[in-house]
Amino acid sequence: MCGLSSQLENVVRLLFLVVRQQVMPVGFGQYGHFRPLALEAVRNRPMTYAGRTTCEGCHDRQLKVLKAGKHAAAGCEAGYGPQAKHAEGSSAIKPALPKSSQLCPVCHEANPAKPRTFRQVVPAEHPGGAECKRCHLPQRPKPTK
């Protein structure tokens, strides 16, 4: 009986290896659990983000304000969205100013899972659902007068 069980184990192992060979993408495991061909597919996608250093090249005034505030580490495109086309110099493509009452709660909506030291708000408790930027500069969110 023992010989039959070990033969069955060997058949199952062999069957597993054959099926695995058929379904595993070429090069799987070369870069961890990623398909190497996926890297080429990503490289072929058009660039949509310009990157913070690109923004800094033209928007030095905003950069000074940003670096002095709590959002110094936040990327420009976190608020303005992908700006590669704008950065290419197309004057026809201007980034739309984000609606702060929609953007700010993405990070700052009150949530007990966030650290207590992280500034949290309940948007519904703000005066009349006013835009955050009415009282706060996005780059330096300490309330303005």
Short mmCIF file of N, CA and C in Angstrom, two decimals, residues 27-114:
data_model
loop_
_atom_site.label_atom_id
_atom_site.label_comp_id
_atom_site.label_asym_id
_atom_site.label_seq_id
_atom_site.Cartn_x
_atom_site.Cartn_y
_atom_site.Cartn_z
N GLY A 27 9.71 33.95 -17.39
CA GLY A 27 10.51 34.81 -16.52
C GLY A 27 9.91 35.08 -15.16
N PHE A 28 8.77 34.44 -14.85
CA PHE A 28 8.13 34.68 -13.54
C PHE A 28 9.11 34.32 -12.43
N GLY A 29 9.21 35.17 -11.44
CA GLY A 29 10.10 34.94 -10.31
C GLY A 29 11.45 35.63 -10.46
N GLN A 30 11.76 36.08 -11.67
CA GLN A 30 13.04 36.75 -11.90
C GLN A 30 13.13 38.03 -11.07
N TYR A 31 12.02 38.73 -10.92
CA TYR A 31 11.97 39.96 -10.12
C TYR A 31 10.97 39.80 -8.98
N GLY A 32 11.00 38.71 -8.28
CA GLY A 32 10.02 38.46 -7.24
C GLY A 32 8.74 37.97 -7.90
N HIS A 33 7.62 38.37 -7.36
CA HIS A 33 6.34 37.93 -7.91
C HIS A 33 5.82 38.90 -8.97
N PHE A 34 6.66 39.22 -9.92
CA PHE A 34 6.28 40.11 -11.00
C PHE A 34 6.61 39.46 -12.33
N ARG A 35 5.84 39.79 -13.35
CA ARG A 35 6.14 39.31 -14.69
C ARG A 35 7.13 40.28 -15.32
N PRO A 36 8.28 39.82 -15.78
CA PRO A 36 9.22 40.73 -16.43
C PRO A 36 8.62 41.45 -17.62
N LEU A 37 7.70 40.81 -18.34
CA LEU A 37 7.08 41.45 -19.50
C LEU A 37 6.18 42.61 -19.08
N ALA A 38 5.73 42.62 -17.82
CA ALA A 38 4.90 43.72 -17.34
C ALA A 38 5.72 45.01 -17.29
N LEU A 39 7.01 44.90 -17.02
CA LEU A 39 7.86 46.10 -16.98
C LEU A 39 7.88 46.77 -18.34
N GLU A 40 7.97 45.99 -19.39
CA GLU A 40 7.97 46.55 -20.75
C GLU A 40 6.62 47.20 -21.06
N ALA A 41 5.55 46.56 -20.62
CA ALA A 41 4.22 47.12 -20.85
C ALA A 41 4.07 48.46 -20.14
N VAL A 42 4.60 48.56 -18.93
CA VAL A 42 4.54 49.82 -18.18
C VAL A 42 5.39 50.89 -18.87
N ARG A 43 6.57 50.51 -19.33
CA ARG A 43 7.45 51.46 -20.03
C ARG A 43 6.79 52.03 -21.29
N ASN A 44 5.96 51.24 -21.94
CA ASN A 44 5.32 51.68 -23.18
C ASN A 44 4.11 52.58 -22.95
N ARG A 45 3.66 52.70 -21.73
CA ARG A 45 2.53 53.58 -21.44
C ARG A 45 3.01 55.03 -21.47
N PRO A 46 2.15 55.95 -21.91
CA PRO A 46 2.58 57.35 -21.96
C PRO A 46 2.75 57.93 -20.56
N MET A 47 3.72 58.82 -20.43
CA MET A 47 3.96 59.49 -19.15
C MET A 47 2.81 60.44 -18.88
N THR A 48 2.34 60.47 -17.65
CA THR A 48 1.27 61.40 -17.31
C THR A 48 1.70 62.35 -16.20
N TYR A 49 2.64 61.92 -15.36
CA TYR A 49 3.10 62.76 -14.26
C TYR A 49 4.40 63.45 -14.66
N ALA A 50 4.52 64.71 -14.28
CA ALA A 50 5.73 65.47 -14.60
C ALA A 50 6.79 65.29 -13.51
N GLY A 51 6.36 65.14 -12.28
CA GLY A 51 7.29 65.03 -11.15
C GLY A 51 7.50 66.37 -10.49
N ARG A 52 7.72 66.33 -9.19
CA ARG A 52 7.81 67.56 -8.41
C ARG A 52 8.95 68.47 -8.86
N THR A 53 10.07 67.90 -9.23
CA THR A 53 11.20 68.74 -9.64
C THR A 53 10.86 69.54 -10.90
N THR A 54 10.03 68.99 -11.75
CA THR A 54 9.60 69.72 -12.94
C THR A 54 8.74 70.91 -12.54
N CYS A 55 7.83 70.70 -11.59
CA CYS A 55 6.97 71.79 -11.12
C CYS A 55 7.81 72.90 -10.48
N GLU A 56 8.82 72.49 -9.73
CA GLU A 56 9.67 73.45 -9.01
C GLU A 56 10.40 74.38 -9.96
N GLY A 57 10.66 73.92 -11.19
CA GLY A 57 11.40 74.73 -12.15
C GLY A 57 10.69 76.03 -12.52
N CYS A 58 9.35 76.03 -12.48
CA CYS A 58 8.59 77.21 -12.89
C CYS A 58 7.82 77.88 -11.75
N HIS A 59 7.53 77.14 -10.71
CA HIS A 59 6.65 77.65 -9.66
C HIS A 59 7.40 77.88 -8.35
N ASP A 60 8.46 78.69 -8.41
CA ASP A 60 9.32 78.89 -7.24
C ASP A 60 8.61 79.61 -6.10
N ARG A 61 7.70 80.53 -6.40
CA ARG A 61 6.99 81.25 -5.33
C ARG A 61 6.14 80.27 -4.51
N GLN A 62 5.39 79.41 -5.20
CA GLN A 62 4.57 78.42 -4.51
C GLN A 62 5.44 77.42 -3.75
N LEU A 63 6.61 77.11 -4.32
CA LEU A 63 7.52 76.17 -3.67
C LEU A 63 8.02 76.71 -2.33
N LYS A 64 8.33 78.00 -2.26
CA LYS A 64 8.78 78.60 -1.00
C LYS A 64 7.71 78.48 0.07
N VAL A 65 6.47 78.76 -0.30
CA VAL A 65 5.36 78.65 0.64
C VAL A 65 5.18 77.19 1.06
N LEU A 66 5.26 76.29 0.10
CA LEU A 66 5.08 74.87 0.38
C LEU A 66 6.14 74.35 1.34
N LYS A 67 7.40 74.70 1.09
CA LYS A 67 8.50 74.20 1.93
C LYS A 67 8.43 74.70 3.36
N ALA A 68 7.74 75.82 3.58
CA ALA A 68 7.62 76.39 4.92
C ALA A 68 6.43 75.80 5.68
N GLY A 69 5.62 74.99 5.04
CA GLY A 69 4.40 74.50 5.67
C GLY A 69 4.41 73.02 5.97
N LYS A 70 3.28 72.57 6.49
CA LYS A 70 3.11 71.17 6.89
C LYS A 70 3.06 70.21 5.70
N HIS A 71 2.74 70.71 4.53
CA HIS A 71 2.63 69.85 3.35
C HIS A 71 3.92 69.82 2.54
N ALA A 72 5.04 70.13 3.15
CA ALA A 72 6.31 70.22 2.44
C ALA A 72 6.67 68.94 1.69
N ALA A 73 6.27 67.80 2.22
CA ALA A 73 6.61 66.53 1.57
C ALA A 73 5.58 66.09 0.54
N ALA A 74 4.46 66.78 0.45
CA ALA A 74 3.41 66.39 -0.50
C ALA A 74 3.81 66.77 -1.92
N GLY A 75 3.52 65.91 -2.84
CA GLY A 75 3.81 66.18 -4.24
C GLY A 75 2.77 67.11 -4.84
N CYS A 76 3.18 67.95 -5.75
CA CYS A 76 2.26 68.90 -6.39
C CYS A 76 1.12 68.18 -7.09
N GLU A 77 1.45 67.07 -7.74
CA GLU A 77 0.45 66.36 -8.52
C GLU A 77 -0.50 65.54 -7.65
N ALA A 78 -0.23 65.47 -6.37
CA ALA A 78 -1.19 64.85 -5.46
C ALA A 78 -2.45 65.70 -5.41
N GLY A 79 -2.30 66.99 -5.58
CA GLY A 79 -3.44 67.89 -5.58
C GLY A 79 -3.92 68.27 -6.96
N TYR A 80 -2.99 68.47 -7.88
CA TYR A 80 -3.34 68.95 -9.21
C TYR A 80 -3.54 67.83 -10.23
N GLY A 81 -3.19 66.63 -9.86
CA GLY A 81 -3.31 65.52 -10.80
C GLY A 81 -2.13 65.49 -11.75
N PRO A 82 -2.09 64.50 -12.64
CA PRO A 82 -0.98 64.36 -13.59
C PRO A 82 -0.81 65.61 -14.46
N GLN A 83 0.43 66.09 -14.56
CA GLN A 83 0.67 67.35 -15.27
C GLN A 83 1.78 67.26 -16.32
N ALA A 84 2.04 66.08 -16.86
CA ALA A 84 3.10 65.95 -17.86
C ALA A 84 2.84 66.83 -19.08
N LYS A 85 1.61 66.86 -19.56
CA LYS A 85 1.29 67.67 -20.74
C LYS A 85 1.47 69.16 -20.46
N HIS A 86 1.08 69.60 -19.27
CA HIS A 86 1.27 71.00 -18.88
C HIS A 86 2.77 71.32 -18.83
N ALA A 87 3.54 70.41 -18.28
CA ALA A 87 4.98 70.63 -18.12
C ALA A 87 5.72 70.65 -19.46
N GLU A 88 5.14 70.03 -20.47
CA GLU A 88 5.77 70.04 -21.80
C GLU A 88 5.75 71.42 -22.42
N GLY A 89 5.02 72.35 -21.78
CA GLY A 89 5.02 73.71 -22.25
C GLY A 89 3.77 74.11 -23.00
N SER A 90 2.80 73.26 -23.01
CA SER A 90 1.56 73.60 -23.71
C SER A 90 0.80 74.63 -22.88
N SER A 91 0.76 75.86 -23.39
CA SER A 91 0.08 76.93 -22.65
C SER A 91 -1.43 76.72 -22.65
N ALA A 92 -1.93 75.90 -23.56
CA ALA A 92 -3.37 75.63 -23.62
C ALA A 92 -3.81 74.71 -22.50
N ILE A 93 -2.87 73.98 -21.91
CA ILE A 93 -3.22 73.03 -20.85
C ILE A 93 -2.81 73.62 -19.51
N LYS A 94 -3.79 74.15 -18.81
CA LYS A 94 -3.55 74.73 -17.49
C LYS A 94 -4.20 73.83 -16.45
N PRO A 95 -3.49 73.53 -15.38
CA PRO A 95 -4.09 72.68 -14.35
C PRO A 95 -5.27 73.39 -13.69
N ALA A 96 -6.32 72.66 -13.50
CA ALA A 96 -7.48 73.21 -12.80
C ALA A 96 -7.17 73.23 -11.31
N LEU A 97 -7.53 74.33 -10.67
CA LEU A 97 -7.35 74.39 -9.22
C LEU A 97 -8.28 73.36 -8.60
N PRO A 98 -7.75 72.49 -7.75
CA PRO A 98 -8.61 71.47 -7.15
C PRO A 98 -9.61 72.09 -6.18
N LYS A 99 -10.76 71.50 -6.09
CA LYS A 99 -11.77 71.95 -5.14
C LYS A 99 -11.35 71.43 -3.77
N SER A 100 -10.94 72.34 -2.90
CA SER A 100 -10.36 71.94 -1.62
C SER A 100 -11.32 71.14 -0.75
N SER A 101 -12.62 71.41 -0.86
CA SER A 101 -13.57 70.68 -0.03
C SER A 101 -13.66 69.21 -0.45
N GLN A 102 -13.15 68.88 -1.63
CA GLN A 102 -13.10 67.49 -2.07
C GLN A 102 -11.70 66.90 -1.89
N LEU A 103 -10.68 67.72 -2.09
CA LEU A 103 -9.31 67.23 -2.02
C LEU A 103 -8.82 67.01 -0.59
N CYS A 104 -9.01 67.98 0.28
CA CYS A 104 -8.47 67.91 1.64
C CYS A 104 -8.98 66.70 2.44
N PRO A 105 -10.29 66.39 2.37
CA PRO A 105 -10.76 65.24 3.13
C PRO A 105 -10.18 63.90 2.69
N VAL A 106 -9.61 63.83 1.50
CA VAL A 106 -9.00 62.57 1.07
C VAL A 106 -7.97 62.12 2.12
N CYS A 107 -7.21 63.05 2.65
CA CYS A 107 -6.22 62.72 3.68
C CYS A 107 -6.68 63.08 5.09
N HIS A 108 -7.46 64.13 5.21
CA HIS A 108 -7.74 64.69 6.54
C HIS A 108 -9.11 64.38 7.12
N GLU A 109 -9.92 63.60 6.44
CA GLU A 109 -11.22 63.20 7.00
C GLU A 109 -10.96 62.42 8.29
N ALA A 110 -11.69 62.76 9.33
CA ALA A 110 -11.50 62.11 10.63
C ALA A 110 -11.67 60.60 10.50
N ASN A 111 -10.72 59.89 11.09
CA ASN A 111 -10.70 58.43 11.01
C ASN A 111 -9.94 57.92 12.23
N PRO A 112 -10.55 57.09 13.07
CA PRO A 112 -9.87 56.63 14.29
C PRO A 112 -8.62 55.80 14.01
N ALA A 113 -8.45 55.31 12.78
CA ALA A 113 -7.26 54.52 12.46
C ALA A 113 -6.02 55.39 12.24
N LYS A 114 -6.20 56.69 12.06
CA LYS A 114 -5.07 57.59 11.84
C LYS A 114 -4.43 57.95 13.18
#
